Coordinates of C-alpha atoms and ligand atoms in Angstrom, one line a residue:
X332 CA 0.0 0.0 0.0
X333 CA 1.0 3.5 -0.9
X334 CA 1.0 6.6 1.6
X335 CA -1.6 7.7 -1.0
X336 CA -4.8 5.6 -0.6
X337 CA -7.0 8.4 -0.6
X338 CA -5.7 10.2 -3.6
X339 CA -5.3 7.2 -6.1
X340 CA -9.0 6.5 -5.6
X341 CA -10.2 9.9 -5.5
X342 CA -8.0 11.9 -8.1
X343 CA -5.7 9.4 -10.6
X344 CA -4.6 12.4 -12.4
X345 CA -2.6 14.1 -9.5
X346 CA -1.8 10.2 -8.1
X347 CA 0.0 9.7 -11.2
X348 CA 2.3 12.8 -10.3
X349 CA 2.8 11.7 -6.5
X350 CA 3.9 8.2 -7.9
X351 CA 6.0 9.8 -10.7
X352 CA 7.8 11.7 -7.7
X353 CA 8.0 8.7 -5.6
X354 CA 9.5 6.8 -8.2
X355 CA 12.2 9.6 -9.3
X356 CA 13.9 10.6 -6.0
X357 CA 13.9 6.6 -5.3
X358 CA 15.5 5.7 -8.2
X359 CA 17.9 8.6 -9.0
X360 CA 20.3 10.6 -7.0
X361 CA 20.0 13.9 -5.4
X362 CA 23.2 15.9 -5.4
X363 CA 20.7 19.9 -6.4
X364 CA 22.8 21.3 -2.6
X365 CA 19.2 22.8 -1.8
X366 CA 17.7 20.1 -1.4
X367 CA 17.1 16.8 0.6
X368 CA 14.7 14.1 2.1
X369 CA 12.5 14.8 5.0
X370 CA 10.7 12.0 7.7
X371 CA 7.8 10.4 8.0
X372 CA 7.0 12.2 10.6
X373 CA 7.4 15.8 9.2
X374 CA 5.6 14.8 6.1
X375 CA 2.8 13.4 8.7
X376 CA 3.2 17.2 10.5
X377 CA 2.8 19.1 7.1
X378 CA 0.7 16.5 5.9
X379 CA -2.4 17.2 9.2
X380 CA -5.2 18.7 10.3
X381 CA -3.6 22.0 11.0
X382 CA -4.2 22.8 7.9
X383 CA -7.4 23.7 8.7
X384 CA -6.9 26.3 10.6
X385 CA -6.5 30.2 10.7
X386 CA -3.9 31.4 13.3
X387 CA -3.3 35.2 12.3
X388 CA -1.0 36.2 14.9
X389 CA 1.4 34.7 18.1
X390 CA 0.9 32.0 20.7
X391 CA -1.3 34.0 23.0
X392 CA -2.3 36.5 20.9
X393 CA -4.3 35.4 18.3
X394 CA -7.7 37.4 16.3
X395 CA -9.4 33.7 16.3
X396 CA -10.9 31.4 18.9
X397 CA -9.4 27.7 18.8
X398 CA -6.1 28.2 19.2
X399 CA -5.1 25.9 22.1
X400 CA -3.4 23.6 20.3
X401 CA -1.8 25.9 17.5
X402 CA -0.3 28.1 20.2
X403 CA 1.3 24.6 21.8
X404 CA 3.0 23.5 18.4
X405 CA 4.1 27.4 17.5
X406 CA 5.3 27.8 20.6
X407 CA 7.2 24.2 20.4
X408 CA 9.2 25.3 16.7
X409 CA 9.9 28.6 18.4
X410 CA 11.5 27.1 21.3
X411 CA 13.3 24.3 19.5
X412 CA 14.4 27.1 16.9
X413 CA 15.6 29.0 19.4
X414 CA 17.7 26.2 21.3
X415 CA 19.2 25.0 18.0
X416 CA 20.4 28.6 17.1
X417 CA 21.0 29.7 20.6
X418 CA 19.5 33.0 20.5
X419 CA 16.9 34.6 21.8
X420 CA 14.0 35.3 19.3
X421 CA 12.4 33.1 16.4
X422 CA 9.8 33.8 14.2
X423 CA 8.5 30.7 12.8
X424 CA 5.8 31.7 10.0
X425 CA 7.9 32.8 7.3
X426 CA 6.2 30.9 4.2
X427 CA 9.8 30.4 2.5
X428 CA 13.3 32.1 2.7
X429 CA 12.6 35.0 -0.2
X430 CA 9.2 35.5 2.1
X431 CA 12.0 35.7 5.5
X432 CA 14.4 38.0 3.4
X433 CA 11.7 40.3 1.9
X434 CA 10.0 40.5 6.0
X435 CA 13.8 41.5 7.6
X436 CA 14.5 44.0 5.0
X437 CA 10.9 45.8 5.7
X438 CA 11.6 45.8 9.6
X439 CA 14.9 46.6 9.4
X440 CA 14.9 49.4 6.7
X441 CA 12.8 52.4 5.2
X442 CA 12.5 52.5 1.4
X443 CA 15.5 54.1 0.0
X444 CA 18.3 52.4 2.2
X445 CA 21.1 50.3 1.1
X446 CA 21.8 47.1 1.9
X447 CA 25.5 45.5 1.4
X448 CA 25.1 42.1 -0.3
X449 CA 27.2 39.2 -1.6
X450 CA 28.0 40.0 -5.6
X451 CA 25.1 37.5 -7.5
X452 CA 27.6 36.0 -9.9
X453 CA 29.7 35.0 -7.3
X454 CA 27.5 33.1 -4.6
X455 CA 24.5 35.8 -4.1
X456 CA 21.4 34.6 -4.1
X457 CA 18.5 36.9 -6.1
X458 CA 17.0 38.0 -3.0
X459 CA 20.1 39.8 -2.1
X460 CA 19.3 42.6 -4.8
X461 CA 19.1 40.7 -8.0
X462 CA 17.6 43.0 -10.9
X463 CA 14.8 41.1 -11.7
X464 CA 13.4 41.4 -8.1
X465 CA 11.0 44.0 -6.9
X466 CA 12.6 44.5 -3.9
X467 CA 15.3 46.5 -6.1
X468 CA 12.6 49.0 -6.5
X469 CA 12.4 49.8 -3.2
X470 CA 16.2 49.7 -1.7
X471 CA 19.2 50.4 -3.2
X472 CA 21.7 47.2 -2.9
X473 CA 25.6 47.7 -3.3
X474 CA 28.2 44.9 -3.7
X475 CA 31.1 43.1 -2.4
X476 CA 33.0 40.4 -4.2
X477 CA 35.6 37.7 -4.1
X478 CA 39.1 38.8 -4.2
X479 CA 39.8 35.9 -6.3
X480 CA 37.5 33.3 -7.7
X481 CA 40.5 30.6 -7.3
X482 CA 40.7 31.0 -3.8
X483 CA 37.1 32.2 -2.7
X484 CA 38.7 34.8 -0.4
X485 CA 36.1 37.8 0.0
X486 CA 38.0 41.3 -0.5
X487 CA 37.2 42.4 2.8
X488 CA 38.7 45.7 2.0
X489 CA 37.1 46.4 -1.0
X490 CA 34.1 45.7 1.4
X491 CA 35.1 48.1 4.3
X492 CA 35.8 50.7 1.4
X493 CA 31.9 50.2 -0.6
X494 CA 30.3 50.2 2.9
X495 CA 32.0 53.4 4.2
X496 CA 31.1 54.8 0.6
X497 CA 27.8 53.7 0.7
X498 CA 26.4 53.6 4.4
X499 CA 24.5 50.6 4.2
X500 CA 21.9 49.7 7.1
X501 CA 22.3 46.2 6.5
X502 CA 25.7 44.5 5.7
X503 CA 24.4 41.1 4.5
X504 CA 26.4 37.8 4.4
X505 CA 25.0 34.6 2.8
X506 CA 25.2 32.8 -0.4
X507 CA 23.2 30.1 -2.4
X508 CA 26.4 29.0 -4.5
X509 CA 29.4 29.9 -2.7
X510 CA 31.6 27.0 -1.1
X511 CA 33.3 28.4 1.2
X512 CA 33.4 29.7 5.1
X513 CA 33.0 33.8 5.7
X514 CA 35.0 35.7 7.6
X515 CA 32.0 36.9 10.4
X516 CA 34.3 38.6 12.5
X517 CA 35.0 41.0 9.4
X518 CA 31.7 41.0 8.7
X519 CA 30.7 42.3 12.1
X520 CA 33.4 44.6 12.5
X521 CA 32.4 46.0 9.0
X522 CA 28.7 46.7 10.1
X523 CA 29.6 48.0 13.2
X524 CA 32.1 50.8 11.7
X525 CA 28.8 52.0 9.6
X526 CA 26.4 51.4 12.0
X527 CA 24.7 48.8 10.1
X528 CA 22.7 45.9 11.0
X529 CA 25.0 42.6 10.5
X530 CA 22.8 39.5 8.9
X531 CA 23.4 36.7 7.5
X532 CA 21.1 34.3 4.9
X533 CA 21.9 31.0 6.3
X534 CA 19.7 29.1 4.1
X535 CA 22.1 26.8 2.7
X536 CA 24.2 25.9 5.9
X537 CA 21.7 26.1 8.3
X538 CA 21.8 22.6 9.1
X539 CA 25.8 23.0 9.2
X540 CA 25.4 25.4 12.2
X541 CA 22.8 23.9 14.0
X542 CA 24.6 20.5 13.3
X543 CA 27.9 22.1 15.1
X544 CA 29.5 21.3 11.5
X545 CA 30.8 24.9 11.1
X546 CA 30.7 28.4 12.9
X547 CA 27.3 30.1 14.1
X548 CA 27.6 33.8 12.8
X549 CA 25.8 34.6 16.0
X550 CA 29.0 33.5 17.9
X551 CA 31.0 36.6 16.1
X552 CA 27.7 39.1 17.1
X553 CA 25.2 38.5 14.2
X554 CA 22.2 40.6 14.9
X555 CA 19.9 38.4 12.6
X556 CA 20.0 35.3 10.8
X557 CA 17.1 34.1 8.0
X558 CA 17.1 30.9 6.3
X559 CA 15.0 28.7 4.8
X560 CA 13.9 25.0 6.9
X561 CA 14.1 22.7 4.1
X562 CA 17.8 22.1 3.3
X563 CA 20.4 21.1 5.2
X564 CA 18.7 21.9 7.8
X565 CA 15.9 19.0 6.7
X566 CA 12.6 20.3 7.3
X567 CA 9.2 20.9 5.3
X568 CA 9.7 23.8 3.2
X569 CA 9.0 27.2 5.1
X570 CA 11.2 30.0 6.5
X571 CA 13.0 30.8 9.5
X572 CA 14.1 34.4 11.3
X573 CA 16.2 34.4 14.2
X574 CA 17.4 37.3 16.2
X575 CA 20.1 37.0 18.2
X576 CA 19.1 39.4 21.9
X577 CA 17.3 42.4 20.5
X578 CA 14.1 42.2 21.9
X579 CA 13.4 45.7 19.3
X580 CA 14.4 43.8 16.6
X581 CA 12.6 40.6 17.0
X582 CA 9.5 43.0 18.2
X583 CA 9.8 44.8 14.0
X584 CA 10.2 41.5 12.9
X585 CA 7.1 39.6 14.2
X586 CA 5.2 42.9 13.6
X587 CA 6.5 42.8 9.7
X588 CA 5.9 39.0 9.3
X589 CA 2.2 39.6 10.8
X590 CA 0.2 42.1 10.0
X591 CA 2.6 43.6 7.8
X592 CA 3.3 40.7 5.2
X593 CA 1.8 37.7 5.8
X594 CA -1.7 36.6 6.7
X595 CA -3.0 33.7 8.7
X596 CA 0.4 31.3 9.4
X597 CA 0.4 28.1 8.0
X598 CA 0.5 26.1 11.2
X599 CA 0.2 22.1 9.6
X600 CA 4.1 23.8 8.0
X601 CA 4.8 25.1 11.3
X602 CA 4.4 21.6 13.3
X603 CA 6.3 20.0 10.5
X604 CA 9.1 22.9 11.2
X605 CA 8.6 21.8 15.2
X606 CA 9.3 17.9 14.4
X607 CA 12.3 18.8 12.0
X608 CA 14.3 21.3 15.2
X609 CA 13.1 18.3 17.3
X610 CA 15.2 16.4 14.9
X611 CA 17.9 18.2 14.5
X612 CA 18.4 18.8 18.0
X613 CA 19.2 15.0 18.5
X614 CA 23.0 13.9 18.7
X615 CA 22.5 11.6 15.7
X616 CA 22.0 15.3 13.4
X617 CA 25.1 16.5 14.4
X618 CA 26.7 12.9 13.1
X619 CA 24.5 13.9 10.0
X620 CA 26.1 17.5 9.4
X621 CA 29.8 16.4 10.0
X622 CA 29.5 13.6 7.3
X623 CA 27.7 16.0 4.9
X624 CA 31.2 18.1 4.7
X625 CA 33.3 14.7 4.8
X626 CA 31.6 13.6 2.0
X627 CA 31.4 16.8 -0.2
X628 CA 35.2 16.9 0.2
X629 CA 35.4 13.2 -0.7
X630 CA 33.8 14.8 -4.0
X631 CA 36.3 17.4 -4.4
X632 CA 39.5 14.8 -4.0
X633 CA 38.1 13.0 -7.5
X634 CA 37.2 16.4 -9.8
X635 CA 40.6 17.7 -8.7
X636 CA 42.1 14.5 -9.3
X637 CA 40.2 14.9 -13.1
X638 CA 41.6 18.0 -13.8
X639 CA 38.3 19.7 -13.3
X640 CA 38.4 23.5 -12.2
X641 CA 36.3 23.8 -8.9
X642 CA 35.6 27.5 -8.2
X643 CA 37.1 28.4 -5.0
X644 CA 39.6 25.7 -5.1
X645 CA 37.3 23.2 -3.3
X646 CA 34.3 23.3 -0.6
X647 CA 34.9 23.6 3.4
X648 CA 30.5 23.2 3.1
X649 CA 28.0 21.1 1.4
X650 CA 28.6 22.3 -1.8
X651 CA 30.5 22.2 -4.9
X652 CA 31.0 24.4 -8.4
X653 CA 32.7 23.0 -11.5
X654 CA 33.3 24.9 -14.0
X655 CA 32.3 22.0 -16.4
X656 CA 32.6 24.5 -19.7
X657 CA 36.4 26.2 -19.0
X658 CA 37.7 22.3 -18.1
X659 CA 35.6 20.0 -20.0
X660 CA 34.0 22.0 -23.1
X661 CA 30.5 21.5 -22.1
X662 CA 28.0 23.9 -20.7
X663 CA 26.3 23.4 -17.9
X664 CA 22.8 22.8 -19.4
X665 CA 24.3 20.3 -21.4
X666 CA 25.7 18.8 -18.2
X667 CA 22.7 18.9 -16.6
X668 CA 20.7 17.2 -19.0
X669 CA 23.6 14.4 -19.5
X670 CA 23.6 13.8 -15.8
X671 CA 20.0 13.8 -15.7
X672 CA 19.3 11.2 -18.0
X673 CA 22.0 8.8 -15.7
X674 CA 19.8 9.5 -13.2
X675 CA 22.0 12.1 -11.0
X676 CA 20.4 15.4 -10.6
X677 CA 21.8 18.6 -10.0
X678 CA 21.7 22.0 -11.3
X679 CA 23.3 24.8 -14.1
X680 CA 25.3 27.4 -12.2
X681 CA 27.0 30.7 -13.1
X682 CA 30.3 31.1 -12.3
X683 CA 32.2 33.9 -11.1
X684 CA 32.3 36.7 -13.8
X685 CA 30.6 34.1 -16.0
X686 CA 31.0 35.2 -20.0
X687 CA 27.8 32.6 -20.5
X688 CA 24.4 33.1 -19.9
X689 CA 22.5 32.5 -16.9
X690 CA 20.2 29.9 -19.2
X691 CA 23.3 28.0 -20.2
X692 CA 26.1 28.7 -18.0
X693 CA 29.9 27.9 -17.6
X694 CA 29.0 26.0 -14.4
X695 CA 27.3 23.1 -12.3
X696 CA 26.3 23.0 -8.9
X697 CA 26.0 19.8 -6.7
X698 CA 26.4 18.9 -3.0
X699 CA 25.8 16.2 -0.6
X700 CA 23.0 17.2 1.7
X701 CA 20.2 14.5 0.4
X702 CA 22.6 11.9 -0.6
X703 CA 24.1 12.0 3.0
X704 CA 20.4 11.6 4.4
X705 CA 20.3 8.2 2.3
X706 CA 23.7 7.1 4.2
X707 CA 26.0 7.7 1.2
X708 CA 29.5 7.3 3.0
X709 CA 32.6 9.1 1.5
X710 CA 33.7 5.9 -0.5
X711 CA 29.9 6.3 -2.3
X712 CA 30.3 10.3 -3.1
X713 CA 33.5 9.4 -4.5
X714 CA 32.3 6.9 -6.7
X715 CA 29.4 9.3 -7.7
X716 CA 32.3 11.5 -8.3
X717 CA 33.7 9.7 -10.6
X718 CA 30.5 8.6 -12.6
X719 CA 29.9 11.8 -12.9
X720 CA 33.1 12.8 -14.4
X721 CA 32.8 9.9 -16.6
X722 CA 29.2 10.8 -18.0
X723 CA 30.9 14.1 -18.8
X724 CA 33.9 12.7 -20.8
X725 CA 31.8 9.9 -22.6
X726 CA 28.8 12.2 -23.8
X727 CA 28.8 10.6 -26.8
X728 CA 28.4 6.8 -25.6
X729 CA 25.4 5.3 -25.2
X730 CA 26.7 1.9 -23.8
X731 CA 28.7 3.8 -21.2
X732 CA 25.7 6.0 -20.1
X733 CA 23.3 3.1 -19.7
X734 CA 26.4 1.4 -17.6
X735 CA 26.6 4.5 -15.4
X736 CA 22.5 4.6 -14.7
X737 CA 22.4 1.0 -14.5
X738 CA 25.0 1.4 -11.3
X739 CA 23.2 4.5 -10.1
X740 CA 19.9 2.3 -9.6
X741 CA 21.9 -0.5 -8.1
X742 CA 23.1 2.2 -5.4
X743 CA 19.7 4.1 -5.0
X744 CA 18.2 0.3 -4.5
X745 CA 21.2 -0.3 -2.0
X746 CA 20.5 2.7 0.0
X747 CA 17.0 3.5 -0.1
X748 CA 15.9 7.1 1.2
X749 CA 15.2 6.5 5.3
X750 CA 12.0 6.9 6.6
X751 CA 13.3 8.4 10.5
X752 CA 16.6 9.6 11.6
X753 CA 16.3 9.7 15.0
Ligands
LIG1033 N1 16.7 27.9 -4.9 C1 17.6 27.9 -3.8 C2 18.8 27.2 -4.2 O1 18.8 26.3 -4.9 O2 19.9 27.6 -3.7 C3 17.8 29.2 -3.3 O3 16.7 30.0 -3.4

């Protein structure tokens, strides 16, 4: 029997697409870093009956009647969130991370201020002031890059130099394709010589941090921290904003969130968020996050070893980028369809300064977070490693390809996706 009895006899249409799914991330191989494999038991949280209900507002302060139970599960993430981040605020109802980045700049700026964000061909993510975003209609957002692309070092000075220039309110650190640790004391040191609010987008490496794998930017005096739940971090999809002990700042942040963004909270999310901190705050997560970055630099040793370029030199995270087009002459759509069909999936990826475009790039991006959850050890990233490499260099051959997907399915079959982790 399928989890989806009800479905498959009510609606065959939309079955078909649950089994489709099923069957895909069984049978193939996760490396997109975003991504990964959630419980049972936060799909049985997301997956309840507090979907049916409205919540507008906070544990204990609520506009609707009924709330004995939402207030207890709210008030469960919050407290988990806050234990796993060691700080002193969380605001749980964020529907997504854009949703948690769009809510801090409202509290924290007026329109017209400048925020001090990561360059977006080298690691930014769009909600950091790309372009094509409304919120670039609204504040102004300045850059600071890597010193060199090689190395991954942030010019720090060119940094200190823009934000005493520009007099930024927010000096922002975070990244969705940048594998590498930052420098938070700078980052704090530069925010506090303008004044500005220091926050970091820990989407990507917030299960890192909570998981003890690498540094909390709250150690070095973070004032705020976003992030998504749904990475490494291994919850439903949903946002996250923590503040670190400004009770005025957590105050503009809840009031921005609700009534100033968002309506009623989605509170079946919000349990599932509640399980997943429950989750990570067990000793076997912090097991989880170390082998993560174990395994992503057992991926590194065979692309260097093949004479592929890796942007930054390497990964001290979860995440790799190859510059598939400079070292292997082919782009990274081409890659990605390639590696599709052998049943690995990952994504496209600018790289630094990138001459290509964004719809066909120089680059690839792939990391380690979902294969990890399925128990992939370092000797299995490095064989993925080296199937992937091989796709790559044997485009052309059809009886290698089928080889290489044959031997993906025998290792998706050998480590099937876990249904609990604690
Ligand atoms: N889409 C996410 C990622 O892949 O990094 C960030 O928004």
């Amino acid at each position: 029997m399928n989890d989806y009895g009800h479905v498959q006899k009510q609606d065959p249409e939309v079955f078909a697409a649950l089994e489709g799914e099923e069957q895909r991330e069984a049978e193939g191989l996760e490396l997109i870093p975003s991504e990964n494999y959630v419980s049972k038991a936060v799909r049985e949280a997301n997956g309840s009956v507090f979907t049916n209900k409205y919540s507008e507002g906070y544990p204990g302060k609520r506009y609707y009647g009924g709330q004995t139970f939402t207030d207890q599960v709210e008030t469960l993430a919050i407290d988990r969130a806050k234990k796993l981040f060691n700080c002193g605020y969380a605001n749980v109802q964020t529907l997504g991370g854009a949703n948690a980045n769009i809510a801090m700049y409202f509290a924290l700026l007026e329109p017209g201020d400048t925020v001090l964000g990561m360059d977006l061909s080298h690691g930014g993510h769009l909600t950091h002031g790309h372009p094509v975003t409304y919120l670039t209609k609204i504040f102004n957002f300045v850059r600071y890059k890597m010193k060199d692309p090689n190395t991954g070092e942030i010019d720090y000075d060119e940094m200190r130099e823009v934000a005493k220039k520009e007099k930024p309110k927010i000096v922002l650190a975070g990244y969705s394709a940048y594998p590498r640790e930052l420098n938070y004391e700078k980052f704090v040191e530069i925010a506090q010589e303008v004044g500005a609010y220091a926050v970091m987008d820990i989407a990507h490496i917030a299960g890192l941090i909570a998981g003890k794998a690498v540094k909390s930017p709250f150690d070095a005096g973070f004032d705020v921290m976003t992030s998504t739940t749904h990475k490494t971090l291994r919850g439903p999809r949903g946002g996250l904003i923590l503040t670190r002990e400004s009770e005025e700042i957590a105050k503009k942040i809840d009031k921005m969130v609700f009534p100033g963004l968002q309506g009623g909270p989605h509170m079946n999310n919000i349990a599932a968020k509640a399980v997943a901190f429950g989750e990570a705050l067990s000793p076997s997560f912090a097991l989880y996050a170390a082998q993560i970055l174990k395994n992503a630099k057992a991926m590194e040793k065979i692309f260097l070893a093949s004479s592929i370029r890796l942007l930054t030199g390497g990964t001290s995270n979860h995440l790799l980028l190859a510059d598939v087009f400079g070292s292997l002459g082919i782009g990274g759509q081409e890659a990605e369809t390639l590696l599709d069909r052998v049943g690995i999936t990952l994504n496209k990826n600018s790289i630094a300064d990138d001459t290509r475009k964004p719809m066909d790039p120089s680059g690839i991006r792939f990391g380690t977070p979902a294969i990890t959850t399925r128990k992939f050890g370092e000797q299995e990233c490095a064989r993925v490693a080296e199937l992937m490499v091989d796709a790559m260099k044997n485009k052309g051959d059809d009886t290698k390809l089928s080889a290489i997907r044959e031997e993906i399915r025998t290792l998706c079959k050998k480590f099937p996706v876990p249904e609990s982790f604690v």
